[in-house]
Structures are given as C-alpha cells and as structure tokens.
Coordinates of C-alpha atoms and ligand atoms in Angstrom, one line a residue:
X1 CA 98.8 100.4 138.6
X2 CA 101.8 102.3 140.1
X3 CA 103.0 105.3 138.2
X4 CA 106.0 106.9 138.5
X5 CA 106.1 110.9 138.2
X6 CA 109.3 112.6 136.8
X7 CA 109.6 116.0 135.3
X8 CA 106.1 115.8 134.4
X9 CA 105.8 112.8 132.9
X10 CA 103.8 109.9 133.5
X11 CA 105.6 106.4 133.4
X12 CA 104.4 103.2 134.3
X13 CA 106.9 100.9 136.5
X14 CA 109.2 99.1 133.9
X15 CA 107.9 95.8 135.2
X16 CA 104.3 96.5 134.8
X17 CA 104.7 97.1 131.1
X18 CA 103.0 94.0 129.4
X19 CA 105.8 92.8 127.0
X20 CA 104.5 93.6 123.5
X21 CA 104.4 89.7 122.6
X22 CA 102.6 88.7 125.8
X23 CA 99.5 91.8 125.0
X24 CA 99.6 90.2 121.3
X25 CA 99.1 86.8 122.4
X26 CA 96.4 88.0 125.0
X27 CA 94.4 89.6 122.7
X28 CA 94.9 87.1 119.9
X29 CA 93.5 84.8 122.4
X30 CA 90.7 86.9 123.0
X31 CA 90.0 87.6 119.4
X32 CA 89.4 83.7 119.2
X33 CA 87.1 83.6 122.0
X34 CA 85.2 86.2 120.8
X35 CA 84.9 84.7 117.4
X36 CA 83.4 81.6 118.9
X37 CA 84.1 77.8 118.1
X38 CA 80.7 77.8 116.3
X39 CA 82.1 75.2 113.4
X40 CA 81.7 71.5 113.4
X41 CA 81.4 71.0 117.1
X42 CA 85.2 71.3 117.4
X43 CA 86.7 72.0 120.8
X44 CA 87.6 75.7 121.3
X45 CA 91.9 75.6 121.9
X46 CA 93.7 78.1 123.7
X47 CA 97.0 79.6 122.9
X48 CA 96.2 80.5 119.0
X49 CA 99.1 82.9 117.9
X50 CA 97.5 84.7 115.1
X51 CA 94.4 87.1 114.5
X52 CA 91.4 85.6 112.5
X53 CA 90.6 87.3 109.4
X54 CA 87.1 86.5 110.0
X55 CA 86.1 85.5 106.4
X56 CA 85.8 81.8 107.0
X57 CA 84.7 79.5 109.7
X58 CA 87.2 79.2 112.5
X59 CA 89.6 76.3 113.4
X60 CA 92.1 77.2 116.0
X61 CA 95.0 75.3 116.6
X62 CA 97.4 75.2 120.0
X63 CA 100.7 76.4 119.5
X64 CA 102.8 73.3 118.6
X65 CA 105.7 72.0 120.4
X66 CA 107.5 70.4 117.1
X67 CA 111.1 72.0 117.0
X68 CA 111.0 74.6 114.5
X69 CA 107.4 74.8 113.7
X70 CA 106.8 78.4 114.4
X71 CA 109.5 81.0 112.9
X72 CA 109.8 84.4 114.0
X73 CA 109.5 86.2 110.7
X74 CA 106.0 88.4 110.3
X75 CA 103.2 86.5 108.8
X76 CA 101.8 87.5 104.9
X77 CA 99.1 89.2 105.1
X78 CA 96.2 87.4 104.5
X79 CA 94.9 89.2 101.7
X80 CA 98.1 88.6 99.8
X81 CA 98.0 85.0 101.1
X82 CA 94.9 84.5 99.5
X83 CA 95.1 86.3 96.2
X84 CA 98.4 85.5 95.0
X85 CA 98.4 81.7 94.3
X86 CA 99.6 78.7 92.4
X87 CA 96.6 75.9 91.9
X88 CA 96.7 75.4 88.4
X89 CA 93.6 73.3 88.2
X90 CA 92.1 76.9 88.3
X91 CA 94.4 78.6 86.0
X92 CA 98.0 79.3 85.6
X93 CA 97.7 83.2 86.5
X94 CA 98.2 84.3 90.2
X95 CA 94.9 85.7 90.4
X96 CA 93.0 82.7 88.8
X97 CA 92.5 80.6 92.1
X98 CA 91.1 83.3 94.0
X99 CA 88.9 84.1 91.0
X100 CA 87.6 80.4 90.0
X101 CA 88.3 78.0 92.9
X102 CA 85.3 79.7 95.0
X103 CA 82.6 77.2 93.5
X104 CA 84.7 74.0 94.5
X105 CA 82.8 71.8 96.8
X106 CA 84.9 70.8 99.6
X107 CA 81.9 69.1 101.4
X108 CA 81.4 65.8 101.3
X109 CA 85.0 65.1 101.0
X110 CA 86.9 61.5 101.0
X111 CA 90.5 61.1 101.4
X112 CA 91.5 57.3 100.1
X113 CA 94.4 56.1 101.9
X114 CA 95.5 52.8 100.1
X115 CA 98.8 50.4 98.8
X116 CA 101.0 49.3 101.4
X117 CA 99.1 49.5 104.7
X118 CA 97.7 47.2 107.0
X119 CA 94.3 49.1 107.6
X120 CA 93.7 50.9 104.1
X121 CA 90.5 53.1 104.3
X122 CA 88.2 55.8 103.2
X123 CA 88.6 59.0 105.6
X124 CA 86.0 61.6 105.4
X125 CA 86.7 65.1 106.4
X126 CA 85.0 65.0 109.6
X127 CA 86.9 61.7 110.9
X128 CA 90.5 63.2 109.8
X129 CA 89.7 66.7 111.5
X130 CA 88.9 64.6 114.8
X131 CA 92.1 62.2 114.1
X132 CA 94.5 64.6 116.2
X133 CA 94.7 67.5 118.0
X134 CA 94.8 70.5 115.8
X135 CA 98.4 72.9 115.8
X136 CA 99.1 76.3 114.8
X137 CA 102.3 76.3 113.2
X138 CA 103.8 79.5 111.1
X139 CA 106.1 78.0 108.6
X140 CA 108.0 79.7 105.3
X141 CA 106.8 78.7 102.6
X142 CA 109.6 79.2 99.5
X143 CA 108.2 78.7 95.8
X144 CA 110.4 77.6 93.3
X145 CA 109.8 80.7 91.3
X146 CA 111.8 82.8 93.7
X147 CA 109.1 84.4 96.0
X148 CA 108.1 83.1 99.8
X149 CA 105.2 83.5 102.3
X150 CA 105.0 83.0 106.0
X151 CA 101.6 81.4 106.7
X152 CA 100.2 80.3 110.3
X153 CA 99.0 76.8 109.1
X154 CA 96.5 74.6 111.2
X155 CA 96.8 70.9 111.2
X156 CA 98.6 68.0 112.5
X157 CA 101.9 65.7 111.4
X158 CA 100.9 63.4 108.4
X159 CA 102.8 61.2 110.9
X160 CA 99.5 60.7 113.0
X161 CA 97.5 59.5 110.0
X162 CA 100.3 57.3 108.8
X163 CA 100.4 55.4 112.2
X164 CA 96.5 54.8 112.0
X165 CA 97.1 53.0 108.8
X166 CA 100.2 51.1 109.8
X167 CA 102.2 50.8 106.7
X168 CA 104.0 47.4 105.7
X169 CA 107.5 46.8 105.1
X170 CA 107.0 47.5 101.3
X171 CA 106.0 50.9 102.2
X172 CA 108.9 52.9 101.1
X173 CA 107.2 56.1 99.6
X174 CA 104.1 57.9 99.9
X175 CA 101.9 59.3 96.4
X176 CA 99.5 62.3 96.9
X177 CA 96.9 62.7 94.4
X178 CA 94.7 65.6 94.2
X179 CA 91.4 66.0 93.0
X180 CA 90.8 66.6 89.1
X181 CA 86.9 67.4 88.4
X182 CA 86.6 69.0 85.2
X183 CA 83.2 70.4 86.3
X184 CA 84.7 72.2 88.7
X185 CA 88.4 72.9 87.7
X186 CA 88.4 75.1 84.6
X187 CA 92.0 74.8 84.3
X188 CA 91.9 70.8 83.5
X189 CA 90.9 72.1 80.1
X190 CA 94.6 73.0 79.2
X191 CA 97.5 70.9 79.4
X192 CA 99.5 72.6 81.6
X193 CA 100.0 69.5 83.4
X194 CA 99.2 65.8 83.4
X195 CA 96.0 65.7 85.6
X196 CA 95.5 64.6 88.4
X197 CA 98.4 66.8 89.9
X198 CA 100.6 64.4 92.0
X199 CA 103.3 64.6 94.8
X200 CA 105.5 62.1 96.5
X201 CA 107.6 61.6 99.8
X202 CA 110.1 59.2 101.1
X203 CA 108.9 57.6 104.1
X204 CA 110.9 59.1 106.5
X205 CA 110.0 62.5 104.8
X206 CA 106.7 61.9 105.4
X207 CA 107.3 60.6 108.8
X208 CA 109.0 64.1 110.0
X209 CA 107.2 65.9 112.9
X210 CA 107.2 69.2 110.4
X211 CA 105.3 67.5 107.7
X212 CA 101.8 68.9 108.2
X213 CA 98.7 67.6 107.2
X214 CA 96.7 71.1 107.0
X215 CA 93.3 71.9 107.2
X216 CA 93.2 75.6 108.0
X217 CA 95.2 78.6 108.0
X218 CA 95.2 82.3 110.0
X219 CA 92.8 80.2 112.7
X220 CA 90.3 79.3 110.0
X221 CA 89.6 76.7 107.4
X222 CA 91.5 76.9 104.3
X223 CA 90.2 78.9 101.6
X224 CA 89.6 76.7 98.2
X225 CA 92.3 78.6 96.5
X226 CA 94.9 77.4 99.1
X227 CA 93.6 74.0 98.8
X228 CA 91.0 73.5 100.6
X229 CA 89.6 71.2 102.4
X230 CA 93.3 69.2 103.2
X231 CA 96.8 69.7 101.6
X232 CA 100.2 69.1 102.6
X233 CA 102.9 71.6 103.7
X234 CA 106.5 70.7 103.5
X235 CA 108.4 73.7 104.9
X236 CA 111.8 73.0 103.8
X237 CA 110.6 71.9 100.1
X238 CA 109.7 74.4 97.0
X239 CA 105.8 75.0 97.7
X240 CA 105.2 72.6 94.7
X241 CA 105.8 69.7 96.6
X242 CA 102.4 70.7 99.1
X243 CA 99.7 69.3 97.3
X244 CA 96.3 70.9 97.5
X245 CA 92.8 69.2 97.7
X246 CA 94.1 65.9 98.3
X247 CA 92.0 63.1 97.8
X248 CA 94.2 60.0 97.7
X249 CA 97.2 58.8 99.8
X250 CA 99.1 55.7 98.3
X251 CA 101.9 53.8 100.0
X252 CA 104.2 52.5 97.4
X253 CA 107.4 50.3 97.2
X254 CA 109.0 52.4 94.2
X255 CA 109.6 56.4 93.9
X256 CA 106.3 57.6 92.5
X257 CA 106.5 60.1 89.6
X258 CA 105.3 63.6 90.3
X259 CA 103.4 65.8 88.5
X260 CA 106.3 68.4 87.8
X261 CA 109.0 65.7 87.2
X262 CA 106.8 64.3 84.6
X263 CA 106.0 67.7 82.9
X264 CA 109.7 69.1 82.8
X265 CA 112.1 66.5 84.2
X266 CA 115.1 68.5 83.4
X267 CA 113.7 71.2 85.8
X268 CA 112.0 69.5 88.6
X269 CA 113.6 66.5 90.4
X270 CA 111.7 64.3 92.9
X271 CA 113.1 65.8 96.1
X272 CA 112.8 69.6 95.4
X273 CA 114.4 70.5 98.7
X274 CA 115.2 74.3 99.0
X275 CA 118.7 75.0 98.2
X276 CA 120.1 78.4 97.3
X277 CA 123.5 76.3 95.9
X278 CA 121.4 74.4 93.4
X279 CA 120.1 76.8 90.6
X280 CA 117.3 76.3 88.9
X281 CA 118.0 75.6 84.8
X282 CA 116.6 78.7 84.1
X283 CA 117.2 81.1 87.3
X284 CA 119.2 81.3 90.6
X285 CA 117.8 80.1 93.8
X286 CA 119.9 82.1 96.1
X287 CA 117.5 85.2 96.9
X288 CA 113.9 85.2 97.4
X289 CA 111.4 88.0 97.6
X290 CA 109.2 87.9 100.5
X291 CA 105.5 88.7 99.3
X292 CA 104.3 92.1 101.0
X293 CA 107.8 93.7 100.8
X294 CA 107.7 94.3 97.3
X295 CA 108.4 98.2 97.4
X296 CA 110.7 99.7 95.2
X297 CA 113.7 99.7 98.3
X298 CA 112.6 96.3 99.4
X299 CA 115.6 94.0 99.7
X300 CA 115.7 90.4 98.4
X301 CA 116.2 87.8 101.3
X302 CA 118.8 85.6 101.1
X303 CA 117.3 81.9 100.8
X304 CA 118.5 79.6 103.6
X305 CA 119.3 75.7 103.1
X306 CA 116.3 73.7 103.5
X307 CA 114.6 77.2 103.6
X308 CA 116.0 77.7 107.0
X309 CA 115.0 74.5 108.5
X310 CA 118.1 72.7 108.2
X311 CA 118.5 71.8 111.9
X312 CA 115.6 69.7 111.8
X313 CA 115.5 68.1 108.4
X314 CA 119.5 68.1 107.4
X315 CA 119.8 64.5 108.8
X316 CA 117.6 63.1 106.2
X317 CA 119.7 63.7 103.6
X318 CA 123.1 63.3 105.3
X319 CA 125.2 61.9 102.7
X320 CA 123.1 62.5 99.6
X321 CA 124.4 64.3 96.7
X322 CA 121.8 67.2 96.4
X323 CA 123.0 68.0 92.7
X324 CA 122.0 64.8 91.7
X325 CA 119.0 64.6 93.7
X326 CA 117.7 68.1 93.3
Ligands
MTE401 N1 98.6 71.6 94.5 C1 97.8 71.2 93.1 N2 96.9 70.4 93.5 N3 97.8 72.2 92.0 C2 98.9 73.3 91.8 O1 98.8 73.7 91.1 N4 100.5 74.4 93.1 C3 101.9 74.0 94.3 C4 101.3 74.1 95.6 N5 100.6 72.8 95.7 C5 99.8 73.2 93.2 C6 99.4 72.4 94.1 C7 102.7 75.3 94.0 S1 103.3 75.7 92.7 C8 103.0 76.2 95.3 S2 103.8 77.4 95.5 C9 101.9 76.2 96.4 O2 100.8 75.2 96.2 C10 101.4 77.2 96.5 O3 100.6 77.3 97.7 P1 99.3 78.4 98.1 O4 98.7 79.3 97.1 O5 98.5 78.2 99.6 O6 100.6 79.7 98.4

C-alpha cells in the first residue's frame, strides 16, 4: 500500500481505501464460507449480504435481482427479530413464540398444493428447497400493530412454485393454510383465532416477483418462532398476511376468507396493504416504531404507502378504492 505523509500523519491514498460497503460484503462472504455449507447438500452461493448469527444450519442465498428486493435500511438485530414475534399458535404474548416454538417438529414436512391446478402434489421440504435457487432479500416488514423490522430473508419467488403446478383458468386466488397441531402448539387451546391460521392472495399478487416463499433469514434456516420451515413474506402488506409454517396451498376461484377477516371483519380486510392514509379503526397507521430504535429519543418513522414498495406493486391496485378494499 502506498502511503502519503504529511505533517507526521500517515494516510492511505484515497483510491486505495476499500469502500465500507465493499469491505462489509467481502467480510460477509468470508464469514459465509468459513461457516461452511454443511446443510442438506445445498450449494454454497457467493454474494450473501448478511453476517450469519451462527445459531442454526446455514441457508445462503445469492443477492436477488428482483427490483425492490433489497432495501438500504439497516437490518434489525437477529436477537430482536427472533424474540419479538406474533405466532398465535404458540400464544398471544410477543415472547411466547420464542419460548414455546422450539419443540415444533419441522421435519419431515410436506406442503400440499391442490385445487385449480393441472399438476397438484405433495411437495416435501427437500424438494421445495431445491425447486429454485435461493436468494437473499432484505425486506421491511410492517406489522398492523404499528411496529416494523428489516429482515434479510432467504427464499425464492412464489411464482417459481406456481409455474410448476400449472394453474387452470379458474385459479383466481390462492389460500395458504398453516399447521394446526394441538400436540405441538399450546396456543391452539385458546380461541384467539379460528384454527388453522389461513391467509389469501389474488393470483396477480401471488405471481408478483416480490412475493417470497421463505425458508431462511440472516443466512440460516428459519427459527421456529419465525415460521419454520416455510412461510410467506409479503413486504407491501401488513405482517399478518405473511403466513408461517405453511402446510397447504389451495388454488381457488372465489376470494378465500382469511383468519383475521373471520375473527374481526370490521378491522381486517382481504388486501391488508400497508397504507398510512387508511387508519385501523382503533389507531392511526401513519407512523411506525422500528424495533431496535426504541430509546426515549427514538423518533417514530412515517409509514410509507405500500410500505415503500409502491413503485413495484402500485399497479396491481390501479383504480381500486383502497378505503373500501382495505
Ligand atoms: N402465521 C401464523 N401461522 N400465525 C400467526 O399468528 N402472525 C402474523 C404473521 N404470520 C402469524 C403468522 C403476524 S401478525 C405477523 S406481524 C408476522 O407473522 C410476524 O412475523 P415475524 O415474527 O417473523 O416478524
């Protein structure tokens, strides 16, 4: 390295200073390699963006090329993203999932894909993991309760799976059904929701490139409390649309009822797009608290239309009255 000397200080030449982002990404790739791709024979992929926490088996993903797939916001600390969760099957307190989901058996695991498709089938987890290359995507997740996180997910576009099963012309919507097992999920004993937890999407929403079928986060497989072994992530919708621990995907003609719509229809609709202009009946949706920024002086962040993904998804809702279709 050439060094410039002036007034006794030694500086590297400006052109030789590794930009911080490059340095970080090199370090992350190195950490990823050092951790070893020991899991399930998955190929080690370069270009990972996030340092691994080293808690669970690795699941690396290459940087996604989908527009909007990586936001510049600082990712939420892994400890926060895995200890402040909503997963009512394990209880309604934010700490319950981390405390009680550990025992959930996530292998063997099968996702049944059925309904209006030419090629229905039962996909076991290993088949799903190999269906398409894993990508890492850093998405904002905005919960309807007014908090948000930024999480580096690992998975691939749901469209990859949809294309394989060849939907018929009658497939207008998808319904996601998640695990409901009283033996393993203590929260099912309470009537907080109609089990199983279900969610739904319109076909064009499900086919959108940002719609992620996620198997991991922070370069590792999903922790149970975050929806292992496979969940949805819809970055422009409130967090509850992102169903965890999916066991069934149904292609249907009519708009399916969702768990939250069924529980409280006056408060939760089918679309649930993040919208700072449409308040929840009991609170404003104009601002949010970013988890990890909760000191006394932490400012609230303004909530963005479609959670900031409007350039990518706005067209899906052109001409719709978003007050009516909330
Ligand atoms: N999926 C199931 N099966 N059960 C749930 O209770 N909660 C939802 C969603 N998916 C939920 C679920 C809600 S309200 C949110 S905000 C997100 O999961 C939280 O995801 P995270 O814990 O990974 O941040």
